[in-house]
Amino acid sequence: MQIETKDIDLRVDDSLMRVYVASPIAKDERGVTIVGRKYPGILLFSEIFQLTDPIQRSIERLAGYGFVVAAPEIYHRIEPAGTTIAYDDIGRMRGSEDARRTSVAAFDADTRATLDFLTAHPLVEAGKLGTMGFCIGGHLAMRAALQADVRAGVCCYPTGVHNGRLGQDSNAGTLQRLGEIKGELLIVFGEIDPHVPAEARSIVTDALEKSGATHTVLTLPGEHAFMRDEGPRYDSESSDAAWWTATSLFRRVLA
């Protein structure tokens, strides 16, 4: 499906939050745009590097499956609008420091603002909201699933869930709140992820089992960020498997 993209700005806590939005364009067999068609809305969270080229390609890929996707810049209170952070050692330090300067309450406020934007979007079908994220964004997607109107969440190698660390907060309490989730979750792990090792994965999986939340855990060959289609960590086969499972969940739950 063809898509269109644009940047929009939302005001959150007296800060302008840039959001990258990708929307499907439905056409009939003659190539004429179909007016009035609506789609599920997906809130997508980036890694610590913000809306880099690989993340924008992920947003656009997901939109092409028939979803309106909105991805906020998670450091809009700190970085100028449009800032992306390089995938290098200095970039990792900068992104990690920006995370440490952002409170969980601020991340949650961004979540609610973006979900409200999607709810009001003219192409989004009422009551059909999901979320997806990578790395820190996987943790943020899991927290977004705590919102009562989110029906499906995909959390790709989420960091800090097992020990509670997120932004400024030493314990965001995400694990303790999993029982509040009303929708369905997919958790995607890499088998050789040093940031979410086997012990951490077990903690998250056990907590999900005890919470009663509907969920699937998918562990695939690959390192941390194996879905990032740039650099040596990229695993195309595992990435394709994760995307197929994620889009299948969204289509089944949000159809």
One Martini backbone bead per residue (centre of mass of N, CA, C, O) as a GRO file, in nm:
protein
  255
    1MET     BB    1   0.097   0.036   0.022
    2GLN     BB    2   0.061   0.352   0.000
    3ILE     BB    3   0.215   0.660   0.119
    4GLU     BB    4   0.226   0.928   0.363
    5THR     BB    5   0.420   1.212   0.489
    6LYS     BB    6   0.467   1.390   0.812
    7ASP     BB    7   0.503   1.674   1.014
    8ILE     BB    8   0.418   1.735   1.355
    9ASP     BB    9   0.292   1.947   1.627
   10LEU     BB   10   0.298   1.906   1.980
   11ARG     BB   11   0.178   2.009   2.295
   12VAL     BB   12   0.395   1.938   2.584
   13ASP     BB   13   0.467   2.085   2.856
   14ASP     BB   14   0.561   2.346   2.688
   15SER     BB   15   0.633   2.154   2.440
   16LEU     BB   16   0.748   2.076   2.126
   17MET     BB   17   0.634   1.786   1.950
   18ARG     BB   18   0.767   1.592   1.721
   19VAL     BB   19   0.582   1.417   1.455
   20TYR     BB   20   0.584   1.123   1.272
   21VAL     BB   21   0.367   1.068   0.986
   22ALA     BB   22   0.207   0.770   0.857
   23SER     BB   23  -0.008   0.711   0.567
   24PRO     BB   24  -0.236   0.567   0.393
   25ILE     BB   25  -0.317   0.494   0.035
   26ALA     BB   26  -0.609   0.435  -0.113
   27LYS     BB   27  -0.675   0.230  -0.409
   28ASP     BB   28  -0.804   0.148  -0.690
   29GLU     BB   29  -0.784  -0.022  -0.994
   30ARG     BB   30  -0.740   0.284  -1.128
   31GLY     BB   31  -0.583   0.473  -0.903
   32VAL     BB   32  -0.800   0.582  -0.715
   33THR     BB   33  -0.869   0.751  -0.448
   34ILE     BB   34  -0.996   0.654  -0.141
   35VAL     BB   35  -1.258   0.786   0.034
   36GLY     BB   36  -1.297   0.721   0.395
   37ARG     BB   37  -1.082   0.546   0.486
   38LYS     BB   38  -0.990   0.340   0.767
   39TYR     BB   39  -0.750   0.300   1.045
   40PRO     BB   40  -0.531   0.204   1.241
   41GLY     BB   41  -0.342   0.312   1.528
   42ILE     BB   42   0.019   0.383   1.574
   43LEU     BB   43   0.247   0.395   1.835
   44LEU     BB   44   0.593   0.492   1.788
   45PHE     BB   45   0.907   0.397   1.927
   46SER     BB   46   1.223   0.470   1.967
   47GLU     BB   47   1.523   0.493   2.019
   48ILE     BB   48   1.779   0.692   2.156
   49PHE     BB   49   1.815   0.828   1.845
   50GLN     BB   50   1.551   0.853   1.730
   51LEU     BB   51   1.452   0.961   1.395
   52THR     BB   52   1.592   0.776   1.205
   53ASP     BB   53   1.615   0.615   0.918
   54PRO     BB   54   1.538   0.329   1.023
   55ILE     BB   55   1.284   0.430   1.172
   56GLN     BB   56   1.139   0.554   0.931
   57ARG     BB   57   1.123   0.287   0.776
   58SER     BB   58   0.948   0.146   0.988
   59ILE     BB   59   0.710   0.334   0.975
   60GLU     BB   60   0.654   0.296   0.668
   61ARG     BB   61   0.617  -0.006   0.671
   62LEU     BB   62   0.373  -0.014   0.860
   63ALA     BB   63   0.186   0.171   0.694
   64GLY     BB   64   0.181  -0.028   0.440
   65TYR     BB   65  -0.025  -0.230   0.606
   66GLY     BB   66  -0.257  -0.025   0.730
   67PHE     BB   67  -0.135   0.229   0.908
   68VAL     BB   68  -0.137   0.480   1.143
   69VAL     BB   69   0.173   0.646   1.212
   70ALA     BB   70   0.314   0.766   1.530
   71ALA     BB   71   0.632   0.950   1.598
   72PRO     BB   72   0.800   1.065   1.859
   73GLU     BB   73   1.011   1.282   2.007
   74ILE     BB   74   1.158   1.193   2.314
   75TYR     BB   75   1.358   1.480   2.331
   76HIS     BB   76   1.198   1.766   2.312
   77ARG     BB   77   1.303   1.902   2.592
   78ILE     BB   78   1.622   1.903   2.477
   79GLU     BB   79   1.596   1.884   2.171
   80PRO     BB   80   1.579   1.982   1.874
   81ALA     BB   81   1.396   1.980   1.620
   82GLY     BB   82   1.508   1.701   1.419
   83THR     BB   83   1.681   1.529   1.598
   84THR     BB   84   1.957   1.316   1.542
   85ILE     BB   85   2.144   1.027   1.642
   86ALA     BB   86   2.426   0.874   1.633
   87TYR     BB   87   2.574   0.546   1.559
   88ASP     BB   88   2.771   0.597   1.825
   89ASP     BB   89   2.938   0.656   2.106
   90ILE     BB   90   2.846   0.948   2.136
   91GLY     BB   91   2.549   0.892   2.079
   92ARG     BB   92   2.498   0.699   2.315
   93MET     BB   93   2.562   0.905   2.533
   94ARG     BB   94   2.355   1.116   2.452
   95GLY     BB   95   2.098   0.938   2.462
   96SER     BB   96   2.134   0.846   2.758
   97GLU     BB   97   2.131   1.131   2.883
   98ASP     BB   98   1.853   1.214   2.783
   99ALA     BB   99   1.708   0.993   2.936
  100ARG     BB  100   1.809   1.081   3.228
  101ARG     BB  101   1.646   1.373   3.179
  102THR     BB  102   1.382   1.191   3.169
  103SER     BB  103   1.080   1.133   3.277
  104VAL     BB  104   0.822   0.919   3.309
  105ALA     BB  105   0.601   1.134   3.307
  106ALA     BB  106   0.687   1.250   3.033
  107PHE     BB  107   0.654   1.000   2.863
  108ASP     BB  108   0.351   0.961   2.933
  109ALA     BB  109   0.256   1.231   2.813
  110ASP     BB  110   0.339   1.164   2.522
  111THR     BB  111   0.160   0.923   2.489
  112ARG     BB  112  -0.114   1.063   2.530
  113ALA     BB  113  -0.086   1.276   2.306
  114THR     BB  114  -0.058   1.072   2.068
  115LEU     BB  115  -0.319   0.916   2.114
  116ASP     BB  116  -0.503   1.162   2.081
  117PHE     BB  117  -0.421   1.222   1.794
  118LEU     BB  118  -0.515   0.953   1.673
  119THR     BB  119  -0.812   0.967   1.764
  120ALA     BB  120  -0.851   1.246   1.585
  121HIS     BB  121  -0.789   1.118   1.330
  122PRO     BB  122  -0.948   1.087   1.020
  123LEU     BB  123  -0.805   0.782   0.958
  124VAL     BB  124  -0.899   0.676   1.236
  125GLU     BB  125  -1.033   0.421   1.396
  126ALA     BB  126  -1.233   0.371   1.638
  127GLY     BB  127  -1.073   0.188   1.895
  128LYS     BB  128  -0.779   0.154   1.715
  129LEU     BB  129  -0.506   0.088   1.917
  130GLY     BB  130  -0.145   0.096   1.908
  131THR     BB  131   0.196  -0.034   1.982
  132MET     BB  132   0.554   0.048   1.927
  133GLY     BB  133   0.903  -0.066   2.003
  134PHE     BB  134   1.260   0.021   2.063
  135CYS     BB  135   1.405  -0.051   2.331
  136ILE     BB  136   1.311   0.204   2.497
  137GLY     BB  137   1.053   0.184   2.317
  138GLY     BB  138   0.962  -0.091   2.432
  139HIS     BB  139   0.900   0.019   2.711
  140LEU     BB  140   0.704   0.244   2.620
  141ALA     BB  141   0.502   0.048   2.488
  142MET     BB  142   0.430  -0.099   2.749
  143ARG     BB  143   0.320   0.156   2.887
  144ALA     BB  144   0.106   0.222   2.674
  145ALA     BB  145  -0.058  -0.049   2.738
  146LEU     BB  146  -0.183   0.077   3.006
  147GLN     BB  147  -0.375   0.200   2.834
  148ALA     BB  148  -0.711   0.146   2.784
  149ASP     BB  149  -0.702   0.210   2.448
  150VAL     BB  150  -0.495  -0.022   2.418
  151ARG     BB  151  -0.495  -0.335   2.219
  152ALA     BB  152  -0.182  -0.327   2.114
  153GLY     BB  153   0.162  -0.465   2.161
  154VAL     BB  154   0.510  -0.396   2.058
  155CYS     BB  155   0.817  -0.527   2.209
  156CYS     BB  156   1.149  -0.448   2.124
  157TYR     BB  157   1.393  -0.507   2.316
  158PRO     BB  158   1.331  -0.417   2.613
  159THR     BB  159   1.450  -0.182   2.831
  160GLY     BB  160   1.430  -0.182   3.191
  161VAL     BB  161   1.203  -0.377   3.288
  162HIS     BB  162   1.344  -0.578   3.494
  163ASN     BB  163   1.460  -0.305   3.678
  164GLY     BB  164   1.293  -0.018   3.601
  165ARG     BB  165   1.463   0.144   3.408
  166LEU     BB  166   1.367   0.496   3.333
  167GLY     BB  167   1.530   0.741   3.298
  168GLN     BB  168   1.524   0.903   3.599
  169ASP     BB  169   1.410   0.633   3.696
  170SER     BB  170   1.486   0.352   3.889
  171ASN     BB  171   1.154   0.287   3.909
  172ALA     BB  172   0.872   0.260   3.706
  173GLY     BB  173   0.678  -0.005   3.758
  174THR     BB  174   0.592  -0.188   3.515
  175LEU     BB  175   0.576  -0.481   3.620
  176GLN     BB  176   0.356  -0.412   3.849
  177ARG     BB  177   0.134  -0.320   3.597
  178LEU     BB  178   0.055  -0.555   3.395
  179GLY     BB  179  -0.245  -0.613   3.498
  180GLU     BB  180  -0.365  -0.348   3.338
  181ILE     BB  181  -0.364  -0.491   3.077
  182LYS     BB  182  -0.606  -0.527   2.803
  183GLY     BB  183  -0.436  -0.613   2.589
  184GLU     BB  184  -0.199  -0.727   2.347
  185LEU     BB  185   0.121  -0.889   2.354
  186LEU     BB  186   0.453  -0.844   2.204
  187ILE     BB  187   0.767  -1.001   2.264
  188VAL     BB  188   1.096  -0.913   2.146
  189PHE     BB  189   1.386  -1.115   2.125
  190GLY     BB  190   1.732  -1.163   2.161
  191GLU     BB  191   1.955  -1.415   2.223
  192ILE     BB  192   2.227  -1.193   2.209
  193ASP     BB  193   2.146  -0.973   2.442
  194PRO     BB  194   2.317  -0.766   2.664
  195HIS     BB  195   2.065  -0.576   2.755
  196VAL     BB  196   1.876  -0.860   2.734
  197PRO     BB  197   1.922  -1.108   2.899
  198ALA     BB  198   1.815  -1.405   3.011
  199GLU     BB  199   1.744  -1.306   3.297
  200ALA     BB  200   1.568  -1.068   3.206
  201ARG     BB  201   1.367  -1.231   3.037
  202SER     BB  202   1.260  -1.402   3.273
  203ILE     BB  203   1.141  -1.175   3.440
  204VAL     BB  204   0.939  -1.079   3.230
  205THR     BB  205   0.795  -1.347   3.171
  206ASP     BB  206   0.702  -1.405   3.461
  207ALA     BB  207   0.537  -1.144   3.499
  208LEU     BB  208   0.338  -1.197   3.270
  209GLU     BB  209   0.222  -1.460   3.378
  210LYS     BB  210   0.123  -1.340   3.657
  211SER     BB  211  -0.064  -1.102   3.539
  212GLY     BB  212  -0.259  -1.212   3.283
  213ALA     BB  213  -0.155  -1.113   3.032
  214THR     BB  214  -0.180  -1.099   2.702
  215HIS     BB  215   0.081  -1.304   2.543
  216THR     BB  216   0.393  -1.298   2.348
  217VAL     BB  217   0.705  -1.472   2.309
  218LEU     BB  218   0.982  -1.373   2.091
  219THR     BB  219   1.272  -1.562   2.011
  220LEU     BB  220   1.561  -1.454   1.832
  221PRO     BB  221   1.804  -1.432   1.636
  222GLY     BB  222   2.019  -1.195   1.792
  223GLU     BB  223   2.082  -0.884   1.866
  224HIS     BB  224   2.074  -0.588   1.949
  225ALA     BB  225   1.897  -0.435   1.706
  226PHE     BB  226   1.823  -0.646   1.461
  227MET     BB  227   1.603  -0.443   1.307
  228ARG     BB  228   1.826  -0.260   1.216
  229ASP     BB  229   1.887  -0.153   0.872
  230GLU     BB  230   2.186  -0.089   1.008
  231GLY     BB  231   2.454  -0.251   1.024
  232PRO     BB  232   2.588  -0.543   1.190
  233ARG     BB  233   2.311  -0.635   1.350
  234TYR     BB  234   2.158  -0.709   1.114
  235ASP     BB  235   1.864  -0.935   1.072
  236SER     BB  236   1.663  -1.025   0.824
  237GLU     BB  237   1.516  -1.283   0.916
  238SER     BB  238   1.434  -1.194   1.201
  239SER     BB  239   1.295  -0.935   1.115
  240ASP     BB  240   1.075  -1.064   0.939
  241ALA     BB  241   0.952  -1.232   1.168
  242ALA     BB  242   0.873  -0.992   1.346
  243TRP     BB  243   0.695  -0.841   1.143
  244TRP     BB  244   0.491  -1.063   1.089
  245THR     BB  245   0.393  -1.092   1.385
  246ALA     BB  246   0.312  -0.799   1.433
  247THR     BB  247   0.109  -0.756   1.196
  248SER     BB  248  -0.073  -0.991   1.273
  249LEU     BB  249  -0.163  -0.876   1.540
  250PHE     BB  250  -0.282  -0.609   1.446
  251ARG     BB  251  -0.488  -0.733   1.245
  252ARG     BB  252  -0.641  -0.912   1.450
  253VAL     BB  253  -0.705  -0.694   1.683
  254LEU     BB  254  -0.769  -0.424   1.479
  255ALA     BB  255  -0.989  -0.519   1.257
   0.00000   0.00000   0.00000
